[in-house]
Amino acid sequence: MHIPDGFLDAKTLITTAVVSAGAVGYGIKRANEKLGERQVPLMGVTAAFIFAAQMLNFPVAGGTSGHFLGAVLAAVLLGPWAACLIMAVVLVVQCLGFADGGLTALGANVFNMGVVGGILCYYIFVVLKKALPRTRSSFLSAVAVTSWFSVILASAVCAIELAVSGTSPLGVVLPAMVGVHALIGIGEAIITTVVVAVVLSTRPALVGSYDLPIIPHPAGGETQ
Amino acid sequence: MRHSYLDSFSNLDSPIHRLEARAKIILFFALVVVCVTTPAKAYPAFAGYLLVLLVLLFLSRLPLKHVFKRALVVVPFVLMVAAFIPFLKTGVIGGGYNLGGMTISQSGLLVLWNVVVKSSVGVLSMILLSSTTPFDGLLKGFERLKVPHIFTTIAAFMYRYSFVLVDEAMRMKQARDSRNFKGRWIWDAKVIGHMIGNLFMRSYERGERVYLAMLARGYDGRSRTLEGERISTADVFFVITVMTLVVLVRILGSRGMFL
């Protein structure tokens, strides 16, 4: 989903770059205000974590594989703006270091995975969490649904950007991208939910968006 | 464990390696932007950009195999666009090709060419930049170009810890594979979820320890370094020369007066 250079036209590049720059700029402002420099090492390590986790490919079906996106995970743990900032750092480093994702398409890539995958999906998650009963399992269900949806939404936005730029026809690229990513999204949902469950059972206070009373598990192990 | 990393070969010595980081950032960023904004039909201009990049590549003495392997990153996306080209029916104005019942319009081919050549120039530029500049030099360059401090600091932490975390991830992967994990279907993703959950806890706790250790050593949010290298006249001259050449290539190439 890392769009290279030359796939998008000027209007798409500029629009997405402006929105992404605004979101990342606001994220930087919030990070500076809220916790000062204290949060910086934590965000750096989280970025390194997402970077490392993206290297563990998981099988989709018959030879193809997908990898973890991590935007919803970062948002559930650290909040939407920090998640967008972290995704932006990861994408910039991937672009410069691995040439994965084009330099001029950076705005679009941050938009798809940071703004849509992180910020927008966080608010979808909040709405979903409010709609469901206040239990641990419905919290995890909201995480699962949102992370599945985040992959689909990000791929749909990517397809729309390609179509608007005249690179691929919308009628074909949208169903193809969404179809493949509906499958990859299942992997994302399983991984994100399991990670959140693991963190909830070991150090629940780290899950920033978890607002239920924390009851220590008697065995200290993982609750199923 | 070994991993091919972000800035491999950045410790070589060549005229390109010796350029100041800021000069290289400006040079390669400008090259990509000029290339992406060139109309697809200006064929000679693209030949000119590739020629400039090849000369820079030759000067940098990077192993070609490394550059080529890294450049393969764009292939999946190009293939995807290529697969959809036959469906791109806008403006079939003659001159199309007929391949086994599928017609490919000339405008479709132009889209494919546009995507292939621009992404190649983009990828080559980024590989040249990152393979000739050590990562911390690159970050320092960005900082001097007024990129927000918090952004470069997060990136610096990320770079430093990515080695530790990737090692940790690879060790877990090895342990998992030696226990006969044959992940083939999507529900096997649960195993990876547990691994990643574990990885997160370990990295978070490491982050906390590191932060406390840094506080104990007087960290106040800034990493101080000695006054770094200054951009030399030779660097400025080099960047201006190459950029003038690239802009000339673009102007002449777009008019079809090149060569």
Short mmCIF file of C-alpha atoms in Angstrom, two decimals:
data_model
loop_
_atom_site.label_atom_id
_atom_site.label_comp_id
_atom_site.label_asym_id
_atom_site.label_seq_id
_atom_site.Cartn_x
_atom_site.Cartn_y
_atom_site.Cartn_z
CA MET A 1 0.00 0.00 0.00
CA HIS A 2 3.06 2.26 -0.10
CA ILE A 3 2.39 4.32 -3.24
CA PRO A 4 5.61 5.03 -5.22
CA ASP A 5 6.46 8.24 -7.11
CA GLY A 6 4.64 8.96 -10.33
CA PHE A 7 1.39 7.15 -9.54
CA LEU A 8 -0.58 10.19 -8.44
CA ASP A 9 -1.21 13.52 -10.12
CA ALA A 10 -0.42 16.97 -8.74
CA LYS A 11 -3.87 17.78 -7.31
CA THR A 12 -4.07 14.51 -5.38
CA LEU A 13 -0.50 14.85 -4.14
CA ILE A 14 -0.98 18.43 -2.95
CA THR A 15 -4.39 17.87 -1.32
CA THR A 16 -3.27 14.81 0.65
CA ALA A 17 0.06 16.43 1.55
CA VAL A 18 -1.67 19.51 2.98
CA VAL A 19 -4.09 17.43 5.07
CA SER A 20 -1.31 15.12 6.29
CA ALA A 21 1.01 17.99 7.14
CA GLY A 22 -1.78 19.60 9.14
CA ALA A 23 -2.53 16.40 11.06
CA VAL A 24 1.14 15.65 11.75
CA GLY A 25 1.76 19.28 12.74
CA TYR A 26 -1.13 19.14 15.20
CA GLY A 27 0.20 15.82 16.50
CA ILE A 28 3.61 17.43 17.12
CA LYS A 29 1.96 20.36 18.91
CA ARG A 30 -0.07 18.01 21.12
CA ALA A 31 2.96 15.87 21.89
CA ASN A 32 4.93 18.96 22.88
CA GLU A 33 2.15 20.34 25.08
CA LYS A 34 0.79 17.26 26.70
CA LEU A 35 3.75 15.34 27.96
CA GLY A 36 6.64 17.40 26.74
CA GLU A 37 9.77 15.54 25.82
CA ARG A 38 8.78 12.69 28.10
CA GLN A 39 6.73 11.04 25.41
CA VAL A 40 9.45 11.23 22.78
CA PRO A 41 11.43 8.11 23.76
CA LEU A 42 8.18 6.18 24.12
CA MET A 43 6.98 7.27 20.69
CA GLY A 44 10.36 6.44 19.18
CA VAL A 45 10.31 2.96 20.64
CA THR A 46 6.70 2.48 19.50
CA ALA A 47 7.70 3.58 16.00
CA ALA A 48 10.59 1.08 16.07
CA PHE A 49 8.14 -1.53 17.28
CA ILE A 50 5.74 -0.93 14.38
CA PHE A 51 8.70 -0.95 12.03
CA ALA A 52 9.89 -4.32 13.38
CA ALA A 53 6.37 -5.78 13.55
CA GLN A 54 5.81 -4.90 9.88
CA MET A 55 8.68 -7.24 9.03
CA LEU A 56 6.75 -10.27 10.31
CA ASN A 57 4.65 -11.15 7.31
CA PHE A 58 1.61 -13.27 7.87
CA PRO A 59 0.13 -15.63 5.31
CA VAL A 60 -3.14 -14.59 3.66
CA ALA A 61 -3.89 -17.60 1.48
CA GLY A 62 -1.98 -19.71 -1.01
CA GLY A 63 1.38 -18.00 -1.04
CA THR A 64 0.42 -14.36 -0.77
CA SER A 65 1.11 -12.55 2.45
CA GLY A 66 0.25 -9.31 4.12
CA HIS A 67 1.88 -7.40 6.88
CA PHE A 68 0.71 -5.62 9.94
CA LEU A 69 -0.20 -1.94 9.55
CA GLY A 70 -0.32 -1.01 13.22
CA ALA A 71 -2.18 2.31 12.96
CA VAL A 72 -5.19 1.22 15.02
CA LEU A 73 -2.93 -0.45 17.58
CA ALA A 74 -0.93 2.75 18.02
CA ALA A 75 -4.14 4.79 18.26
CA VAL A 76 -5.75 2.50 20.85
CA LEU A 77 -2.58 2.55 22.95
CA LEU A 78 -1.35 6.13 22.59
CA GLY A 79 -4.22 8.14 21.15
CA PRO A 80 -5.01 9.18 17.57
CA TRP A 81 -2.64 12.14 17.11
CA ALA A 82 0.39 10.34 18.49
CA ALA A 83 -0.52 7.39 16.25
CA CYS A 84 -0.60 9.60 13.17
CA LEU A 85 2.76 11.14 14.11
CA ILE A 86 4.29 7.69 14.64
CA MET A 87 2.94 6.38 11.34
CA ALA A 88 4.37 9.46 9.62
CA VAL A 89 7.83 8.83 11.10
CA VAL A 90 7.67 5.15 10.09
CA LEU A 91 6.63 6.07 6.55
CA VAL A 92 9.31 8.74 6.18
CA VAL A 93 12.02 6.33 7.30
CA GLN A 94 10.69 3.60 5.01
CA CYS A 95 10.63 6.06 2.12
CA LEU A 96 14.16 7.36 2.70
CA GLY A 97 15.76 4.14 3.85
CA PHE A 98 14.09 1.47 1.76
CA ALA A 99 12.68 3.58 -1.07
CA ASP A 100 9.37 1.99 -0.03
CA GLY A 101 6.75 4.58 -0.93
CA GLY A 102 7.64 7.58 -3.07
CA LEU A 103 8.94 10.89 -1.76
CA THR A 104 6.28 12.93 -3.52
CA ALA A 105 3.63 10.36 -2.54
CA LEU A 106 4.57 10.66 1.13
CA GLY A 107 1.66 13.00 1.81
CA ALA A 108 -0.74 10.47 0.29
CA ASN A 109 0.79 7.55 2.17
CA VAL A 110 0.64 9.40 5.50
CA PHE A 111 -2.95 10.35 4.66
CA ASN A 112 -3.97 6.73 3.98
CA MET A 113 -2.21 5.09 6.90
CA GLY A 114 -1.92 7.89 9.46
CA VAL A 115 -4.90 10.18 8.96
CA VAL A 116 -7.43 7.60 7.73
CA GLY A 117 -5.93 4.49 9.39
CA GLY A 118 -5.01 6.21 12.65
CA ILE A 119 -7.12 9.30 13.36
CA LEU A 120 -10.37 8.57 11.50
CA CYS A 121 -10.43 4.93 12.58
CA TYR A 122 -9.79 5.94 16.20
CA TYR A 123 -13.01 7.94 16.20
CA ILE A 124 -14.86 5.06 14.55
CA PHE A 125 -13.49 2.94 17.39
CA VAL A 126 -14.72 5.43 20.01
CA VAL A 127 -18.23 5.44 18.52
CA LEU A 128 -18.25 1.64 18.35
CA LYS A 129 -17.03 1.36 21.94
CA LYS A 130 -19.83 3.65 23.14
CA ALA A 131 -22.45 1.67 21.24
CA LEU A 132 -21.38 -1.66 22.74
CA PRO A 133 -21.87 -2.74 26.38
CA ARG A 134 -19.05 -1.76 28.70
CA THR A 135 -17.21 -5.05 29.01
CA ARG A 136 -13.70 -6.24 28.27
CA SER A 137 -14.84 -8.51 25.45
CA SER A 138 -16.84 -5.80 23.71
CA PHE A 139 -13.83 -3.49 24.02
CA LEU A 140 -11.78 -6.13 22.24
CA SER A 141 -14.52 -6.64 19.64
CA ALA A 142 -14.47 -2.92 18.90
CA VAL A 143 -10.68 -3.15 18.47
CA ALA A 144 -11.09 -6.11 16.10
CA VAL A 145 -13.78 -4.51 13.94
CA THR A 146 -11.97 -1.18 13.73
CA SER A 147 -8.62 -2.67 12.80
CA TRP A 148 -10.23 -4.83 10.10
CA PHE A 149 -12.05 -1.79 8.81
CA SER A 150 -8.93 0.43 8.94
CA VAL A 151 -7.11 -1.75 6.41
CA ILE A 152 -10.11 -1.75 4.07
CA LEU A 153 -10.64 1.97 4.44
CA ALA A 154 -6.96 2.76 3.82
CA SER A 155 -6.90 0.54 0.71
CA ALA A 156 -10.15 2.08 -0.57
CA VAL A 157 -8.74 5.59 -0.16
CA CYS A 158 -5.56 4.42 -1.93
CA ALA A 159 -7.67 3.05 -4.82
CA ILE A 160 -9.65 6.29 -5.04
CA GLU A 161 -6.42 8.31 -5.17
CA LEU A 162 -5.11 6.14 -8.02
CA ALA A 163 -8.42 6.49 -9.89
CA VAL A 164 -8.67 10.27 -9.39
CA SER A 165 -5.13 10.59 -10.77
CA GLY A 166 -6.12 8.62 -13.87
CA THR A 167 -3.65 5.81 -13.16
CA SER A 168 -6.21 3.03 -12.75
CA PRO A 169 -9.95 2.85 -13.49
CA LEU A 170 -12.03 3.12 -10.30
CA GLY A 171 -14.47 0.39 -11.28
CA VAL A 172 -11.70 -2.23 -11.30
CA VAL A 173 -9.10 -0.99 -8.85
CA LEU A 174 -11.55 -0.31 -6.00
CA PRO A 175 -13.15 -3.79 -5.84
CA ALA A 176 -9.75 -5.44 -6.36
CA MET A 177 -7.99 -3.47 -3.62
CA VAL A 178 -10.89 -3.71 -1.17
CA GLY A 179 -11.35 -7.41 -1.91
CA VAL A 180 -7.73 -8.31 -1.22
CA HIS A 181 -7.55 -6.07 1.82
CA ALA A 182 -10.78 -7.44 3.31
CA LEU A 183 -8.75 -10.64 3.65
CA ILE A 184 -5.54 -8.96 4.84
CA GLY A 185 -7.70 -7.00 7.30
CA ILE A 186 -8.68 -10.25 9.04
CA GLY A 187 -5.01 -10.82 9.83
CA GLU A 188 -4.68 -7.23 11.03
CA ALA A 189 -7.76 -7.63 13.24
CA ILE A 190 -6.51 -10.88 14.80
CA ILE A 191 -3.05 -9.45 15.49
CA THR A 192 -4.24 -6.10 16.86
CA THR A 193 -6.84 -7.74 19.12
CA VAL A 194 -4.38 -10.31 20.46
CA VAL A 195 -1.78 -7.60 21.11
CA VAL A 196 -4.30 -5.41 22.94
CA ALA A 197 -5.47 -8.46 24.93
CA VAL A 198 -1.88 -9.31 25.89
CA VAL A 199 -1.21 -5.73 27.01
CA LEU A 200 -4.53 -5.60 28.89
CA SER A 201 -3.66 -8.71 30.85
CA THR A 202 -0.09 -7.70 31.66
CA ARG A 203 -0.10 -3.90 31.99
CA PRO A 204 -3.65 -2.65 31.45
CA ALA A 205 -2.76 0.95 32.32
CA LEU A 206 -0.80 1.16 29.06
CA VAL A 207 -3.94 0.87 26.94
CA GLY A 208 -4.76 4.57 26.88
CA SER A 209 -8.30 4.18 25.56
CA TYR A 210 -9.36 1.47 28.03
CA ASP A 211 -11.79 3.09 30.45
CA LEU A 212 -13.17 0.10 32.36
CA PRO A 213 -12.16 -0.58 35.95
CA ILE A 214 -9.02 -2.68 35.94
CA ILE A 215 -9.36 -5.87 37.96
CA PRO A 216 -6.09 -7.72 38.48
CA HIS A 217 -6.35 -11.27 37.24
CA PRO A 218 -5.82 -13.76 40.11
CA ALA A 219 -3.46 -15.96 38.16
CA GLY A 220 -1.61 -12.98 36.76
CA GLY A 221 -1.67 -14.67 33.40
CA GLU A 222 -3.71 -14.07 30.33
CA THR A 223 -7.49 -14.12 30.57
CA GLN A 224 -9.36 -15.71 27.74
CA MET B 1 21.90 -11.62 13.63
CA ARG B 2 22.48 -9.83 10.38
CA HIS B 3 20.07 -7.59 8.64
CA SER B 4 20.59 -5.46 5.62
CA TYR B 5 19.91 -2.10 7.00
CA LEU B 6 18.64 1.31 6.06
CA ASP B 7 21.97 2.94 5.44
CA SER B 8 24.08 0.02 4.25
CA PHE B 9 27.12 1.12 2.21
CA SER B 10 26.87 4.63 3.66
CA ASN B 11 30.33 4.14 5.14
CA LEU B 12 32.05 3.91 1.76
CA ASP B 13 34.14 6.78 0.48
CA SER B 14 33.31 8.56 -2.75
CA PRO B 15 32.65 12.11 -3.96
CA ILE B 16 28.92 11.54 -3.36
CA HIS B 17 29.49 10.15 0.14
CA ARG B 18 31.59 13.20 0.98
CA LEU B 19 28.88 15.70 0.00
CA GLU B 20 27.23 17.40 2.95
CA ALA B 21 23.91 15.82 3.99
CA ARG B 22 21.88 18.98 3.38
CA ALA B 23 23.30 19.29 -0.12
CA LYS B 24 22.34 15.70 -0.93
CA ILE B 25 18.85 16.04 0.54
CA ILE B 26 18.14 19.15 -1.51
CA LEU B 27 19.67 17.63 -4.63
CA PHE B 28 17.75 14.36 -4.60
CA PHE B 29 14.46 15.85 -3.39
CA ALA B 30 14.57 18.45 -6.14
CA LEU B 31 15.43 15.81 -8.73
CA VAL B 32 12.39 13.71 -7.76
CA VAL B 33 10.04 16.69 -7.73
CA VAL B 34 11.25 17.93 -11.13
CA CYS B 35 10.88 14.43 -12.58
CA VAL B 36 7.39 13.82 -11.17
CA THR B 37 6.11 17.13 -12.54
CA THR B 38 7.47 16.45 -16.04
CA PRO B 39 4.73 15.55 -18.57
CA ALA B 40 4.84 11.85 -19.48
CA LYS B 41 5.33 12.54 -23.19
CA ALA B 42 8.65 14.34 -22.69
CA TYR B 43 10.57 11.11 -23.35
CA PRO B 44 14.02 12.70 -23.81
CA ALA B 45 13.74 14.46 -20.45
CA PHE B 46 13.38 11.14 -18.64
CA ALA B 47 16.37 9.73 -20.46
CA GLY B 48 18.25 12.81 -19.23
CA TYR B 49 17.21 12.26 -15.57
CA LEU B 50 18.19 8.61 -15.70
CA LEU B 51 21.53 9.57 -17.24
CA VAL B 52 22.19 12.07 -14.42
CA LEU B 53 21.29 9.40 -11.86
CA LEU B 54 23.51 6.82 -13.53
CA VAL B 55 26.45 9.23 -13.48
CA LEU B 56 25.84 9.93 -9.78
CA LEU B 57 25.53 6.19 -9.17
CA PHE B 58 28.81 5.59 -10.96
CA LEU B 59 30.50 8.34 -8.92
CA SER B 60 29.16 6.88 -5.67
CA ARG B 61 30.80 3.47 -6.33
CA LEU B 62 27.80 1.65 -4.84
CA PRO B 63 27.54 -2.03 -5.77
CA LEU B 64 25.00 -2.24 -8.59
CA LYS B 65 23.51 -5.43 -7.20
CA HIS B 66 22.53 -3.67 -3.98
CA VAL B 67 20.89 -0.80 -5.86
CA PHE B 68 19.04 -3.14 -8.18
CA LYS B 69 17.74 -5.31 -5.34
CA ARG B 70 16.47 -2.30 -3.43
CA ALA B 71 14.82 -0.92 -6.55
CA LEU B 72 12.60 -4.00 -6.86
CA VAL B 73 10.41 -2.50 -4.15
CA VAL B 74 8.20 -0.77 -6.74
CA VAL B 75 7.52 -3.91 -8.79
CA PRO B 76 4.26 -5.02 -7.08
CA PHE B 77 2.64 -1.62 -7.55
CA VAL B 78 3.73 -1.37 -11.16
CA LEU B 79 2.35 -4.86 -11.83
CA MET B 80 -0.97 -3.87 -10.28
CA VAL B 81 -1.29 -0.83 -12.51
CA ALA B 82 -0.17 -2.90 -15.51
CA ALA B 83 -2.89 -5.46 -14.79
CA PHE B 84 -5.55 -2.75 -14.81
CA ILE B 85 -4.31 -1.02 -17.98
CA PRO B 86 -6.60 -3.01 -20.33
CA PHE B 87 -9.58 -1.69 -18.38
CA LEU B 88 -8.48 1.88 -18.82
CA LYS B 89 -10.63 2.73 -21.81
CA THR B 90 -10.43 6.50 -21.77
CA GLY B 91 -9.57 7.97 -25.15
CA VAL B 92 -8.81 5.02 -27.38
CA ILE B 93 -7.59 7.13 -30.28
CA GLY B 94 -6.16 4.52 -32.58
CA GLY B 95 -2.69 3.08 -32.50
CA GLY B 96 -3.60 0.53 -29.86
CA TYR B 97 -2.22 -2.96 -29.65
CA ASN B 98 -4.19 -6.17 -29.74
CA LEU B 99 -2.84 -8.83 -27.44
CA GLY B 100 -4.80 -12.05 -27.45
CA GLY B 101 -8.24 -10.47 -27.49
CA MET B 102 -7.35 -7.66 -25.11
CA THR B 103 -6.90 -4.23 -26.53
CA ILE B 104 -4.44 -1.94 -24.90
CA SER B 105 -4.92 1.68 -25.80
CA GLN B 106 -2.06 4.01 -26.44
CA SER B 107 -3.13 6.23 -23.56
CA GLY B 108 -3.05 3.15 -21.33
CA LEU B 109 0.54 2.48 -22.37
CA LEU B 110 1.39 6.10 -21.70
CA VAL B 111 0.01 5.73 -18.14
CA LEU B 112 2.16 2.63 -17.65
CA TRP B 113 5.27 4.36 -19.00
CA ASN B 114 4.62 7.38 -16.78
CA VAL B 115 4.35 5.19 -13.69
CA VAL B 116 7.37 3.02 -14.50
CA VAL B 117 9.80 5.79 -15.35
CA LYS B 118 8.82 8.17 -12.55
CA SER B 119 8.85 5.51 -9.86
CA SER B 120 12.26 4.31 -11.09
CA VAL B 121 13.72 7.81 -10.84
CA GLY B 122 12.16 8.20 -7.37
CA VAL B 123 13.45 4.88 -6.11
CA LEU B 124 16.96 5.38 -7.54
CA SER B 125 17.21 8.84 -5.98
CA MET B 126 16.16 7.61 -2.53
CA ILE B 127 18.52 4.64 -2.69
CA LEU B 128 21.38 6.91 -3.69
CA LEU B 129 20.57 9.31 -0.86
CA SER B 130 20.25 6.69 1.87
CA SER B 131 23.15 4.53 0.72
CA THR B 132 25.59 7.42 0.63
CA THR B 133 24.58 9.14 3.90
CA PRO B 134 24.75 7.57 7.38
CA PHE B 135 21.33 7.76 9.01
CA ASP B 136 22.33 10.14 11.80
CA GLY B 137 23.99 12.42 9.25
CA LEU B 138 20.73 12.42 7.32
CA LEU B 139 18.75 13.34 10.46
CA LYS B 140 21.21 16.11 11.29
CA GLY B 141 20.78 17.42 7.76
CA PHE B 142 17.01 17.46 8.19
CA GLU B 143 17.34 19.21 11.52
CA ARG B 144 19.44 21.94 9.92
CA LEU B 145 16.79 22.24 7.23
CA LYS B 146 14.33 23.16 10.03
CA VAL B 147 12.37 19.90 10.22
CA PRO B 148 10.60 19.93 13.65
CA HIS B 149 12.92 18.73 16.37
CA ILE B 150 10.45 16.25 17.84
CA PHE B 151 10.11 14.54 14.47
CA THR B 152 13.83 13.96 14.02
CA THR B 153 14.19 12.86 17.65
CA ILE B 154 11.46 10.24 17.28
CA ALA B 155 13.14 9.07 14.07
CA ALA B 156 16.52 8.90 15.83
CA PHE B 157 15.06 6.77 18.64
CA MET B 158 13.29 4.63 16.13
CA TYR B 159 16.48 4.00 14.21
CA ARG B 160 18.46 3.19 17.33
CA TYR B 161 15.90 0.73 18.71
CA SER B 162 14.85 -0.81 15.45
CA PHE B 163 18.05 -2.89 15.52
CA VAL B 164 17.24 -4.24 18.97
CA LEU B 165 13.60 -4.89 18.13
CA VAL B 166 14.25 -6.43 14.75
CA ASP B 167 16.75 -8.74 16.42
CA GLU B 168 14.17 -9.61 19.03
CA ALA B 169 11.52 -10.20 16.34
CA MET B 170 13.90 -12.38 14.31
CA ARG B 171 14.81 -14.43 17.39
CA MET B 172 11.14 -15.03 18.10
CA LYS B 173 10.59 -15.96 14.47
CA GLN B 174 13.45 -18.45 14.62
CA ALA B 175 12.10 -19.93 17.84
CA ARG B 176 8.64 -20.21 16.33
CA ASP B 177 9.85 -21.81 13.10
CA SER B 178 12.01 -24.30 14.97
CA ARG B 179 8.85 -25.40 16.79
CA ASN B 180 7.35 -26.41 13.47
CA PHE B 181 5.08 -23.45 12.81
CA LYS B 182 3.70 -23.82 9.32
CA GLY B 183 1.67 -20.68 8.96
CA ARG B 184 -0.30 -21.08 5.81
CA TRP B 185 -3.74 -19.70 6.59
CA ILE B 186 -5.06 -16.52 7.96
CA TRP B 187 -6.09 -17.98 11.33
CA ASP B 188 -2.40 -18.68 11.98
CA ALA B 189 -2.17 -14.91 12.43
CA LYS B 190 -3.09 -15.49 16.09
CA VAL B 191 0.39 -16.89 16.72
CA ILE B 192 1.88 -13.76 15.22
CA GLY B 193 -0.47 -11.68 17.38
CA HIS B 194 1.01 -13.27 20.49
CA MET B 195 4.52 -12.68 19.20
CA ILE B 196 3.78 -9.06 18.44
CA GLY B 197 2.06 -8.57 21.80
CA ASN B 198 5.14 -9.91 23.48
CA LEU B 199 7.36 -7.73 21.32
CA PHE B 200 5.34 -4.68 22.28
CA MET B 201 5.60 -5.35 26.00
CA ARG B 202 9.32 -5.92 25.77
CA SER B 203 9.91 -2.82 23.69
CA TYR B 204 7.70 -0.65 25.88
CA GLU B 205 9.47 -1.72 29.04
CA ARG B 206 12.78 -1.18 27.34
CA GLY B 207 11.62 2.31 26.34
CA GLU B 208 10.79 3.11 29.95
CA ARG B 209 14.14 1.88 31.20
CA VAL B 210 15.94 3.84 28.53
CA TYR B 211 14.03 6.99 29.36
CA LEU B 212 14.83 6.71 33.07
CA ALA B 213 18.48 6.04 32.27
CA MET B 214 18.53 9.11 30.06
CA LEU B 215 16.93 11.26 32.75
CA ALA B 216 19.55 10.03 35.19
CA ARG B 217 22.20 11.25 32.77
CA GLY B 218 20.67 14.70 32.49
CA TYR B 219 18.48 14.37 29.40
CA ASP B 220 16.34 17.45 28.87
CA GLY B 221 14.93 16.71 25.45
CA ARG B 222 17.89 17.73 23.35
CA SER B 223 20.78 15.71 22.14
CA ARG B 224 23.80 17.93 22.00
CA THR B 225 26.48 17.40 19.41
CA LEU B 226 29.57 19.30 18.51
CA GLU B 227 29.12 21.95 15.86
CA GLY B 228 28.91 19.82 12.77
CA GLU B 229 30.29 20.16 9.30
CA ARG B 230 29.53 23.36 7.44
CA ILE B 231 28.26 23.30 3.92
CA SER B 232 31.25 24.04 1.70
CA THR B 233 31.38 26.16 -1.43
CA ALA B 234 32.26 23.07 -3.44
CA ASP B 235 29.07 21.33 -2.24
CA VAL B 236 26.93 24.34 -3.12
CA PHE B 237 28.60 24.56 -6.52
CA PHE B 238 28.02 20.84 -7.18
CA VAL B 239 24.34 20.99 -6.24
CA ILE B 240 23.75 24.11 -8.34
CA THR B 241 25.48 22.55 -11.36
CA VAL B 242 23.50 19.30 -11.21
CA MET B 243 20.23 21.14 -10.60
CA THR B 244 20.82 23.51 -13.53
CA LEU B 245 21.50 20.48 -15.69
CA VAL B 246 18.29 18.76 -14.54
CA VAL B 247 16.17 21.86 -15.09
CA LEU B 248 17.70 22.31 -18.55
CA VAL B 249 16.94 18.66 -19.34
CA ARG B 250 13.35 19.23 -18.27
CA ILE B 251 12.87 22.41 -20.32
CA LEU B 252 14.54 21.11 -23.47
CA GLY B 253 13.09 17.61 -23.11
CA SER B 254 9.54 18.92 -22.79
CA ARG B 255 9.96 20.93 -25.98
CA GLY B 256 11.35 17.98 -27.85
CA MET B 257 14.53 19.90 -28.64
CA PHE B 258 16.78 17.69 -26.61
CA LEU B 259 19.51 15.65 -28.35
#
